[in-house]
mmCIF file with all atom_site columns, C-alpha atoms in Angstrom:
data_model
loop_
_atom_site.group_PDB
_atom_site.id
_atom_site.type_symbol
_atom_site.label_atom_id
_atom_site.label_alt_id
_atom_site.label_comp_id
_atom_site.label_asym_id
_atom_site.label_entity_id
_atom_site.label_seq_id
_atom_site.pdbx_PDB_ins_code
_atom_site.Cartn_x
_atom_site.Cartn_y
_atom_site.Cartn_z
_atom_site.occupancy
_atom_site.B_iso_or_equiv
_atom_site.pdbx_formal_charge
_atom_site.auth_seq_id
_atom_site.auth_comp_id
_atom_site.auth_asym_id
_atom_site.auth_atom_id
_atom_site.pdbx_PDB_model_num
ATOM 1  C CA . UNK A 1 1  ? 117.196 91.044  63.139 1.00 0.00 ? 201 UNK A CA 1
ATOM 2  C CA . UNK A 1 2  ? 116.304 87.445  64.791 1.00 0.00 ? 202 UNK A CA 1
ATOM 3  C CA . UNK A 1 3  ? 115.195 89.373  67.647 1.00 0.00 ? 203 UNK A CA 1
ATOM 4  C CA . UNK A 1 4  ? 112.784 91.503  65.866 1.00 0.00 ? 204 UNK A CA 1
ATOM 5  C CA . UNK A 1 5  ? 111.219 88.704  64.690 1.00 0.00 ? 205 UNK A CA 1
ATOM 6  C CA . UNK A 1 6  ? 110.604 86.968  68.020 1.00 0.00 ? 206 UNK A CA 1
ATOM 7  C CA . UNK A 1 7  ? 109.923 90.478  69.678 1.00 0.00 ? 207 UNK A CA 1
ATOM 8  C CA . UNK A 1 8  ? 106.946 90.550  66.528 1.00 0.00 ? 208 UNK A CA 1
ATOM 9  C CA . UNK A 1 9  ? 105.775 86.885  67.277 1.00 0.00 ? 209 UNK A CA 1
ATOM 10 C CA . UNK A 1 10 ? 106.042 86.861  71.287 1.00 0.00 ? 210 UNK A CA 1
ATOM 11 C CA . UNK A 1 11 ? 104.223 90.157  70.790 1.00 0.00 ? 211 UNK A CA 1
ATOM 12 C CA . UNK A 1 12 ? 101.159 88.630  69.020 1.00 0.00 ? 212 UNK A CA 1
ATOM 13 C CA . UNK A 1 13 ? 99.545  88.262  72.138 1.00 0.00 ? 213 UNK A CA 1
ATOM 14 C CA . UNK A 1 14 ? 97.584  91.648  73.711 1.00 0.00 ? 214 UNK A CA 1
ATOM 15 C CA . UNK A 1 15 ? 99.294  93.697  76.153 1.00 0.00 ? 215 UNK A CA 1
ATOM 16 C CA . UNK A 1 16 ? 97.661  94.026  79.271 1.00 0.00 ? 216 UNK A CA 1
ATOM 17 C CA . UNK A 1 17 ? 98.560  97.724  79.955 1.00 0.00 ? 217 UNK A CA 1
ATOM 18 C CA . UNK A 1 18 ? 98.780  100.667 78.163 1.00 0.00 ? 218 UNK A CA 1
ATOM 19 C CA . UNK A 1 19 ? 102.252 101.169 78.457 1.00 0.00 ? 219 UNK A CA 1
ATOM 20 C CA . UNK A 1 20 ? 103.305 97.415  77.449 1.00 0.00 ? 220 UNK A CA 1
ATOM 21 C CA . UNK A 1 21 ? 101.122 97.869  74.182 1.00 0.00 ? 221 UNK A CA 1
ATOM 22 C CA . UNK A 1 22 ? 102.786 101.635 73.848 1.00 0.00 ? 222 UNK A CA 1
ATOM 23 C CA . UNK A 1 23 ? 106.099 100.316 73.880 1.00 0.00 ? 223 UNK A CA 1
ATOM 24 C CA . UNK A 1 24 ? 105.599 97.421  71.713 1.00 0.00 ? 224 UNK A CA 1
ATOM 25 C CA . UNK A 1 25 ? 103.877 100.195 68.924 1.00 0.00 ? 225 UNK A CA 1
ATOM 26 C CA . UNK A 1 26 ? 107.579 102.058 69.763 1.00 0.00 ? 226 UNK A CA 1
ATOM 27 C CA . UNK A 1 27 ? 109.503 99.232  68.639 1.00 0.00 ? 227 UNK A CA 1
ATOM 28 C CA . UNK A 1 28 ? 107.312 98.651  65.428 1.00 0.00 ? 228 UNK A CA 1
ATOM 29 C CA . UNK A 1 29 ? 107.673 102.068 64.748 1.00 0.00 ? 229 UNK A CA 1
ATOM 30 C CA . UNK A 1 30 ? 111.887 102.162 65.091 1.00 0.00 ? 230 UNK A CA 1
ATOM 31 C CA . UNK A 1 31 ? 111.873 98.709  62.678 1.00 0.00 ? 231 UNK A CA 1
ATOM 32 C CA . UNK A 1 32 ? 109.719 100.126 60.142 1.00 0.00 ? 232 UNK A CA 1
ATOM 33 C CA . UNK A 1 33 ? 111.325 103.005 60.135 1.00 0.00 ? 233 UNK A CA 1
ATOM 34 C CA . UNK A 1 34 ? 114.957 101.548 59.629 1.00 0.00 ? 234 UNK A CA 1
ATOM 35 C CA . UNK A 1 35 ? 114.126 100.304 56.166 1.00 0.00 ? 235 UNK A CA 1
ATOM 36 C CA . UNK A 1 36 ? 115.659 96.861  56.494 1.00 0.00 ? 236 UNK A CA 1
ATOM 37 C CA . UNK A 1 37 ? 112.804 95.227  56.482 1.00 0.00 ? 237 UNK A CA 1
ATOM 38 C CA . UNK A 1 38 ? 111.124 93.335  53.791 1.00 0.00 ? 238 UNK A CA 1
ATOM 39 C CA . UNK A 1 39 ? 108.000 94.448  52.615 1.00 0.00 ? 239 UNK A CA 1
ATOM 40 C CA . UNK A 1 40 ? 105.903 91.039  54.000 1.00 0.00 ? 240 UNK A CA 1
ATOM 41 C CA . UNK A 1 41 ? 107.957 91.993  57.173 1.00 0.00 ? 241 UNK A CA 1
ATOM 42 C CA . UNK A 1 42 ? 106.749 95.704  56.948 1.00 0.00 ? 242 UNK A CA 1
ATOM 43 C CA . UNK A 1 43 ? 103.247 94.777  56.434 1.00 0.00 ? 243 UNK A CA 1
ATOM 44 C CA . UNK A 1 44 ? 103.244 92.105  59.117 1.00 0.00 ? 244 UNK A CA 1
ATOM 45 C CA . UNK A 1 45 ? 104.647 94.891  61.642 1.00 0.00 ? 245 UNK A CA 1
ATOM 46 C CA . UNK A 1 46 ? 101.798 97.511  59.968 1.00 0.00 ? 246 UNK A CA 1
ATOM 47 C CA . UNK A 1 47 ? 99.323  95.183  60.754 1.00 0.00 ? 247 UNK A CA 1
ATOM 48 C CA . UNK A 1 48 ? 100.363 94.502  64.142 1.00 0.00 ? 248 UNK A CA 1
ATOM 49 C CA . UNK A 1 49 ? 100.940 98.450  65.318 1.00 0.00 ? 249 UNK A CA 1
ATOM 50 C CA . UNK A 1 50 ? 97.203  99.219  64.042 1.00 0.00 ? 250 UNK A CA 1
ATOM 51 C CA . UNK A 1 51 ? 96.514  96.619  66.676 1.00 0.00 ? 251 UNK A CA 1
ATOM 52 C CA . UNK A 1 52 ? 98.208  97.663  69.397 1.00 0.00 ? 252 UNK A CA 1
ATOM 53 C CA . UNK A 1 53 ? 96.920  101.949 68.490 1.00 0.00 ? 253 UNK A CA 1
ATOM 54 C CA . UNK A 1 54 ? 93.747  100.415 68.610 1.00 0.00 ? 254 UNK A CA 1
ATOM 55 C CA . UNK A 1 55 ? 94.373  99.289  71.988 1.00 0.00 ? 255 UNK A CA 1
ATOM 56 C CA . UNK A 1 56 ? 96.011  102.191 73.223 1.00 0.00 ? 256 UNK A CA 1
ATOM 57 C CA . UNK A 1 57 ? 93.331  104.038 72.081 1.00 0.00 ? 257 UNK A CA 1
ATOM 58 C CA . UNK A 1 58 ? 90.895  102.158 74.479 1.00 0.00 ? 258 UNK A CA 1
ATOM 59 C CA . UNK A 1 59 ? 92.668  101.905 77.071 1.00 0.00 ? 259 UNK A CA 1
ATOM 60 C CA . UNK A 1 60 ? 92.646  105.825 77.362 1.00 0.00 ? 260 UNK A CA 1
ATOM 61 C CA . UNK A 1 61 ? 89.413  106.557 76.477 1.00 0.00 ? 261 UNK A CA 1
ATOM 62 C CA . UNK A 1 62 ? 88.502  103.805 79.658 1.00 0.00 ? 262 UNK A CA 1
ATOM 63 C CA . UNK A 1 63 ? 90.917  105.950 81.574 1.00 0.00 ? 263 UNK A CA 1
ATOM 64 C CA . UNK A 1 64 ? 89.193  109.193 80.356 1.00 0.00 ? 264 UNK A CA 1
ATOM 65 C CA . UNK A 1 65 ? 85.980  108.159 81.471 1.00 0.00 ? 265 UNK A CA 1
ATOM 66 C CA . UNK A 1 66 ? 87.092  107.089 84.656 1.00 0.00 ? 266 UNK A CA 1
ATOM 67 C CA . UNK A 1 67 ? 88.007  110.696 85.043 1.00 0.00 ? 267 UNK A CA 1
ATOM 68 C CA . UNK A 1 68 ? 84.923  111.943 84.236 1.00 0.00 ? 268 UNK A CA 1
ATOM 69 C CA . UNK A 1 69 ? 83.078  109.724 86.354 1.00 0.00 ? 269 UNK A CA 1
ATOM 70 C CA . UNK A 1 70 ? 85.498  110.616 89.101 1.00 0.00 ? 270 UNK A CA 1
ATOM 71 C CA . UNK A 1 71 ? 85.530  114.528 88.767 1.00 0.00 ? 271 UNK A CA 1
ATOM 72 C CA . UNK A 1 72 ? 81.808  114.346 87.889 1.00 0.00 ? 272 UNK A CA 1
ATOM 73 C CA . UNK A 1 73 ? 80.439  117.524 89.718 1.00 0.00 ? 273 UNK A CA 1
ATOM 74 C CA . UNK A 1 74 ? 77.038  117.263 90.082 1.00 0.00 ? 274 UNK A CA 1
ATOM 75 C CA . UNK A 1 75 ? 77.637  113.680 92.038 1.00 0.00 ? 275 UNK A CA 1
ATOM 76 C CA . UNK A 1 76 ? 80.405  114.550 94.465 1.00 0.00 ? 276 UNK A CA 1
ATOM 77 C CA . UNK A 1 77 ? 79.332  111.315 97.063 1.00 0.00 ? 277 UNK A CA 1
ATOM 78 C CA . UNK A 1 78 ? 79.435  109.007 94.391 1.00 0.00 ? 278 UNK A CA 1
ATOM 79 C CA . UNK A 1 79 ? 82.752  106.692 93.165 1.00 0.00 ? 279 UNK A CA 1
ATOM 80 C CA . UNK A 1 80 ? 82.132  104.132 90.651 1.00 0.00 ? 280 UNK A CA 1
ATOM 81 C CA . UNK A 1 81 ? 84.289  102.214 88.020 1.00 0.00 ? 281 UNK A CA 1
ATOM 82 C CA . UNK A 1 82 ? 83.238  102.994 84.544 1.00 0.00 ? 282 UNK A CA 1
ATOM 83 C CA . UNK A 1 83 ? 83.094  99.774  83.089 1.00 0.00 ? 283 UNK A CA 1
ATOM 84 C CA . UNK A 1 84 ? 83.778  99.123  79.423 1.00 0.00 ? 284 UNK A CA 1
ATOM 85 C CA . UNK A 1 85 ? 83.162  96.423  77.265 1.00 0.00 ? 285 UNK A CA 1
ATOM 86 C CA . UNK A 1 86 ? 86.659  94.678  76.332 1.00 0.00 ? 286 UNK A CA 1
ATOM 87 C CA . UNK A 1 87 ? 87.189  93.814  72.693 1.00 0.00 ? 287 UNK A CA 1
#
């Protein structure tokens, strides 16, 4: 269970990539689901997977809209990054 815990703090810090930020959200997911944890525990793990969904979130709706601007028809000679704010 030590290793949760440092997986939790190291973790604190936002992943770069989606799937970084998608497998750290697994991992909260599998220790909140084993029911060992204490409920400060739980809530510090909730806290930090609404975090990381958040971020996964972004990070494919940046991804979508690259698509978009990529597949857009009606500008075929055109290639631009769609850039997005970060939070």
């Amino acid at each position: 269970m030590s290793n949760k815990k440092q997986t939790a703090k190291a973790g604190d810090a936002e992943p770069q990539d989606f799937e970084s930020s998608l497998e750290e959200l697994e991992g909260l997911v599998e220790a909140l689901e084993s029911g060992e944890l204490s409920l400060a525990d739980s809530l510090d793990r909730f806290k930090r997977g609404v975090t990381l969904s958040k971020r996964c979130h972004q990070l494919l709706d940046q991804a979508r809209q690259s698509v978009e601007v990529l597949t857009n028809p009606e500008d075929e000679d055109s290639v631009t990054d769609f850039d997005t704010p970060q939070n």
